[in-house]
Amino acid sequence: MTSSPYLQNQALKDRIITADQAAAHIKSGMLVASSGFTKAGDSKAVLLALANNTQNQAYQIDLVTGASLGHDTDGQLAQAGILRLRFPFQVDRTMRKEINKGSLYFIDQHLGETAELLKNGHFPAIDVAILEASKILPDGSFVPTTSVGNAAEFAALAKKVIIEINTSVTADLQGIHDIYPTGIYPGRSPIPITEASSRIGTTAIPLDTDKVIGIVWTDIPDSPADIAEPDPETSAIAGHILDFLHQEVEQGRLTKSLLPLQAGIGKVANSVLHGFADSEFEDLTMYSEVLQDSTFDLFDSGKLLFASAASITLSEAYQKRIFENFGPYKDKILIRPQDVTNAGEVIRRLGVIAINTAIECDIYGNVNSTHISGTHMMNGIGGSGDFARNSALSIFVTTSTSKEHRISKIVPMVTHVDHTEHDVDVIVTEQGLADLRGLAPRQRALRIIENCVHPQYKDELRSYYERACTLRGGQTPHILEEAFDWHRRLSSSGSMKKTVEQGCPTV
Amino acid sequence: MTSSPYLQNQALKDRIITADQAAAHIKSGMLVASSGFTKAGDSKAVLLALANNTQNQAYQIDLVTGASLGHDTDGQLAQAGILRLRFPFQVDRTMRKEINKGSLYFIDQHLGETAELLKNGHFPAIDVAILEASKILPDGSFVPTTSVGNAAEFAALAKKVIIEINTSVTADLQGIHDIYPTGIYPGRSPIPITEASSRIGTTAIPLDTDKVIGIVWTDIPDSPADIAEPDPETSAIAGHILDFLHQEVEQGRLTKSLLPLQAGIGKVANSVLHGFADSEFEDLTMYSEVLQDSTFDLFDSGKLLFASAASITLSEAYQKRIFENFGPYKDKILIRPQDVTNAGEVIRRLGVIAINTAIECDIYGNVNSTHISGTHMMNGIGGSGDFARNSALSIFVTTSTSKEHRISKIVPMVTHVDHTEHDVDVIVTEQGLADLRGLAPRQRALRIIENCVHPQYKDELRSYYERACTLRGGQTPHILEEAFDWHRRLSSSGSMKKTVEQGCPTV
């Protein structure tokens, strides 16, 4: 395979190796870093070679990425049993199982903090970084592919670097990256972003070529995003949010261009963003983590002016359509490091409207985003905390029930807290929207129960709250003896619903 | 009383009124704002007049401040029953009782966010602001006293303003304030602080004199801070922290000047700061909320170069000593708005070492800073969340037990979460220090149990953790049926300790 135009640095032309050869550089005990953010721009050859080739039973590495990897890589690494520690995020079914068995340590981190923690000595030094590039430039710097994530920090921090040059990526992506090092204290400067479209950095990631131990060629596209079609419940949630934003405009608290939008991955976020296409809102911007299919539909509808994120993660059909004709979008997108996209500093300054998904919420507005029944990890907190804490409006969405109403997503007390009452302004289910701004906990409880809870659970939740007020009182009334009764019932009977046999709990 | 040199603005000279006259301007239903941060620079006349004069049973106002008020003002307002809502912080025994009875709504807020929430429409407009000043300048701007807190934002946002000119404050304070408006989005700029000593604003608070409805004279000093002498437990905690910081320097992660320090109010913080006076550390700085007695001892020892905070809160002896001879400290202190001192942006940029107090911690490192037994408000989260989330090192301190060992401060699961595992790097009790950096939850549990728990509770906590791993497993093993057993025992028997009669819980 010819090295040009993908490999323009002379010194690196004789370092081309196979994925297996690259994997052989990774020794047991190492902290390994890989590019990749929400399945985009990840290592597609070396990590899989590592998973497939390692025979040594005692071989174990620690792995840090931007966020989730594609191509079943996390699953194969977990299956191979070669990970001791994984951070800061994952979405893999096999890996999740190993994490919850306790056979693989997982550190669930705010995605905006991982680079900060690495630079700050919370972890040992990175031994090897595996970074996907679309091109290496004459000076050794490289153009990333569909994500930046933590790649720039990994390139700077790692002792050794392996580059995967992915020839399947459209050359049109060159120029959309905005690489800005947040630096180390003391003496560092503000991140100078003042609007979603502020360009502050370079279009390639600087790299000390002396650290490069191998160049690996690949031509494998990113794993496609799952397609999540709207359903009546997600459409209802999207409708409530759009109505709410409409009222905010009417009351003069927002303009029709709103504030920069952030939306997590998934059906609801996609539904909301699609809803904007037919709305009164205009000249919208996004300051988010991930650009999904709906982002490009919003560009096409003329509603969206600009979008900033750490990655582009598209379905198969959109990958084909968008990347084959990227020109019209090129000046409207910046892909940046995740310690910039998720920087509290910038999110607070811009005043973002953040829409994230809850696993469960409680009557006071505390949110669990990560742990099923308080113990079992789902994916991780991701960037939801970075946005919820610092946004102008922090909105959490969930259906009011799941598993054919056997689970209420609004519970007396969440079994794990990722976002405290302080960081949750609005909760939305298909039942309705609870605007919690300016309310004390007892007021929040009444509004959440009234507006968001499924009718099958409303009476019991109201009863819990009222009895908690009478029996215990306090700023945040609870009956600790009963707070997790719904979860206990779910565990023993498969449903949170009270059966006749179970009767009333004694207090 | 002569108006000069305290009142230099011509237009305001004929607006001098009594506290009672000023209070009469405050009508039922209003949102009232008062200066004051940790008992410093608060309204000392008008709010008390309001508490004492109101006869109308239906009269109720909402009150927002910087933080806690001194002089029993919060207690008298609560006693008078004229508050409907209070935010964002309080420390008063009477007020706490009313809050926990549910007869007074309290919103517990990150202190760095209150101004942001007011500007952002989370609350109605402020009707009247009562602001303490040491001087009104010819252009109508005013020099604050011992705190800034939210006074500058209140002056800008309120429809009407009452100024309390406090003639007891030393004129030497003029020049130490650094008033910087953080502005509103879209289009706002970074807060340009790059070190604790960066001066970015003006020395007086701008004021539209047309809004001033009255000038009230007072000469009442701030309530003195309670003196908290070190005891063996707090000294042990301070010792563990100093040892830990020493190790961080030895390992090259910190220099001898450390990073800017933040310390909450109280015995432990005072002990730690006093410990620095005899330490190897030098050229220290503080980027904190409150400057306490210990700050001035550190200045006197030559260890501290500079301190930035929202207020100066001193004991009676220190008030006398420091304010009567303020000259030597004047160039070493900046007193700023609390949305600047507590700005996540600045805290993250500088890399602060934050030391805050926990009411209880759990084995995974989640911290409850506010709610006794999960229901009853103590004081509020204050600025602890602003600092814990954004600091370079987030340290939480607590004694391992209280009430003669009847309460363990390390529990299986906290009953209320203010700071999640993501925001807690180090936990310290008199038993020892748990450095949680780079650890997954199961590792965190073992380290916290081993290093921080009192011997009387260690076996049972270890048993809980081990059984949770076996029975439930997961990323964060818990047994929901038992998670609050210690709190239930406390509630029923007055002690968290297991008695023989209670036997083993069934699972």
Short mmCIF file of C-alpha atoms in Angstrom, two decimals, chain A residues 84 99-102 105-110 112-113 116 120-123 185 187-191 194 253 259 345 348-351 371 373-377 381 385 389 392 413 415-418 420-423 425 437-443 472-478 480-481 484 487-488, chain B residues 84 99-102 105-110 112-113 116 120-123 185 187-191 194 253 259 345 348-351 371 373-377 381 385 389 392 413 415-418 420-423 425 437-443 472-478 480-481 484 487-488:
data_model
loop_
_atom_site.label_atom_id
_atom_site.label_comp_id
_atom_site.label_asym_id
_atom_site.label_seq_id
_atom_site.Cartn_x
_atom_site.Cartn_y
_atom_site.Cartn_z
CA ARG A 84 -7.68 -5.31 34.84
CA ILE A 99 -17.69 -5.43 35.51
CA ASN A 100 -20.73 -6.46 37.51
CA LYS A 101 -19.17 -9.83 38.39
CA GLY A 102 -16.25 -7.90 39.86
CA TYR A 105 -12.50 -2.95 37.57
CA PHE A 106 -14.37 -0.07 35.99
CA ILE A 107 -14.02 3.59 36.92
CA ASP A 108 -17.04 5.58 35.90
CA GLN A 109 -15.91 9.14 35.22
CA HIS A 110 -17.19 12.51 34.12
CA GLY A 112 -14.70 16.01 30.79
CA GLU A 113 -12.38 15.04 33.64
CA GLU A 116 -7.50 16.24 33.83
CA ASN A 120 -2.96 15.42 37.56
CA GLY A 121 -1.40 12.14 38.67
CA HIS A 122 -4.61 10.34 39.63
CA PHE A 123 -3.32 7.48 37.46
CA TYR A 185 -1.62 24.32 36.40
CA GLY A 187 -0.49 29.36 35.14
CA ARG A 188 -3.00 28.10 32.65
CA SER A 189 -5.38 30.32 30.73
CA PRO A 190 -9.13 30.36 30.17
CA ILE A 191 -10.51 28.17 27.36
CA THR A 194 -17.35 32.38 23.69
CA ARG A 253 -36.39 33.91 29.22
CA LEU A 259 -29.22 28.48 23.77
CA GLU A 345 -16.21 26.48 32.15
CA ARG A 348 -21.58 27.57 32.07
CA ARG A 349 -20.36 30.51 30.00
CA LEU A 350 -22.46 29.68 26.93
CA GLY A 351 -25.56 28.70 28.91
CA HIS A 371 -26.70 1.76 38.28
CA SER A 373 -31.08 -1.26 41.31
CA GLY A 374 -28.18 0.66 42.81
CA THR A 375 -25.60 -2.05 42.18
CA HIS A 376 -25.23 -3.04 38.53
CA MET A 377 -23.48 -0.74 36.08
CA ILE A 381 -22.24 8.67 33.72
CA GLY A 385 -22.69 15.32 34.87
CA ARG A 389 -24.03 20.75 36.64
CA ALA A 392 -28.47 26.91 32.00
CA MET A 413 -35.54 7.27 46.63
CA THR A 415 -30.71 3.63 44.69
CA HIS A 416 -27.67 5.45 43.34
CA VAL A 417 -27.15 9.17 42.85
CA ASP A 418 -25.28 10.56 39.86
CA THR A 420 -28.16 15.56 42.90
CA GLU A 421 -31.24 17.71 43.31
CA HIS A 422 -28.97 20.75 42.85
CA ASP A 423 -28.21 19.81 39.26
CA ASP A 425 -33.96 21.65 36.76
CA ARG A 437 -36.73 25.67 39.20
CA GLY A 438 -37.11 27.74 42.32
CA LEU A 439 -38.78 24.96 44.27
CA ALA A 440 -37.83 23.53 47.67
CA PRO A 441 -37.73 19.73 48.01
CA ARG A 442 -41.29 19.33 49.33
CA GLN A 443 -42.56 21.40 46.42
CA ARG A 472 -40.42 11.96 59.80
CA GLY A 473 -40.67 15.43 58.37
CA GLY A 474 -37.52 17.30 57.54
CA GLN A 475 -36.23 19.22 54.55
CA THR A 476 -36.43 16.05 52.46
CA PRO A 477 -38.97 13.72 54.06
CA HIS A 478 -38.22 10.01 53.68
CA LEU A 480 -35.73 4.98 55.35
CA GLU A 481 -37.44 1.66 56.19
CA PHE A 484 -36.25 0.95 48.66
CA HIS A 487 -36.78 -2.11 44.37
CA ARG A 488 -37.11 -5.00 46.81
CA ARG B 84 -42.01 31.71 53.03
CA ILE B 99 -37.28 24.25 57.80
CA ASN B 100 -37.45 20.69 59.07
CA LYS B 101 -41.01 21.16 60.27
CA GLY B 102 -41.92 22.13 56.74
CA TYR B 105 -39.25 26.38 52.42
CA PHE B 106 -35.49 26.20 52.06
CA ILE B 107 -33.60 25.77 48.81
CA ASP B 108 -30.14 24.39 49.37
CA GLN B 109 -27.90 25.67 46.59
CA HIS B 110 -24.34 25.55 45.34
CA GLY B 112 -21.50 29.66 43.20
CA GLU B 113 -24.81 29.25 41.36
CA GLU B 116 -26.57 32.50 37.95
CA ASN B 120 -31.37 32.98 34.48
CA GLY B 121 -35.00 33.30 35.52
CA HIS B 122 -35.09 30.37 37.96
CA PHE B 123 -36.65 32.85 40.40
CA TYR B 185 -25.24 34.76 27.99
CA GLY B 187 -21.68 36.42 24.40
CA ARG B 188 -20.03 36.47 27.78
CA SER B 189 -16.30 36.21 28.32
CA PRO B 190 -14.07 33.99 30.44
CA ILE B 191 -13.49 35.05 34.04
CA THR B 194 -5.20 32.90 36.24
CA ARG B 253 2.89 15.68 41.98
CA LEU B 259 -1.85 24.58 44.93
CA GLU B 345 -14.13 27.64 35.78
CA ARG B 348 -10.56 23.95 37.74
CA ARG B 349 -8.11 26.29 36.01
CA LEU B 350 -6.09 27.01 39.15
CA GLY B 351 -6.14 23.44 40.46
CA HIS B 371 -29.04 15.97 55.80
CA SER B 373 -30.43 10.75 58.67
CA GLY B 374 -31.31 11.69 55.11
CA THR B 375 -34.21 13.93 56.07
CA HIS B 376 -33.26 16.81 58.37
CA MET B 377 -31.32 19.79 57.03
CA ILE B 381 -24.23 22.31 50.82
CA GLY B 385 -19.92 21.19 45.72
CA ARG B 389 -16.36 18.97 41.63
CA ALA B 392 -7.46 19.20 41.68
CA MET B 413 -24.83 3.82 52.21
CA THR B 415 -28.89 8.57 53.35
CA HIS B 416 -28.50 11.66 51.18
CA VAL B 417 -25.93 12.37 48.48
CA ASP B 418 -24.43 15.81 48.00
CA THR B 420 -20.98 11.61 44.38
CA GLU B 421 -18.09 9.17 44.19
CA HIS B 422 -16.93 11.07 41.09
CA ASP B 423 -16.18 14.18 43.12
CA ASP B 425 -10.69 11.97 45.90
CA ARG B 437 -7.69 8.30 43.23
CA GLY B 438 -7.58 5.78 40.42
CA LEU B 439 -9.67 3.22 42.30
CA ALA B 440 -12.84 1.46 41.20
CA PRO B 441 -15.72 1.29 43.72
CA ARG B 442 -14.83 -2.13 45.15
CA GLN B 443 -11.27 -0.94 45.72
CA ARG B 472 -25.65 -9.03 44.89
CA GLY B 473 -22.36 -8.22 43.23
CA GLY B 474 -22.28 -5.40 40.72
CA GLN B 475 -20.11 -2.37 40.15
CA THR B 476 -21.20 -0.99 43.54
CA PRO B 477 -22.30 -3.91 45.71
CA HIS B 478 -25.07 -3.12 48.17
CA LEU B 480 -30.71 -2.58 49.72
CA GLU B 481 -32.57 -4.36 52.55
CA PHE B 484 -29.89 1.87 56.11
CA HIS B 487 -29.60 4.57 60.65
CA ARG B 488 -32.66 2.60 61.69
#
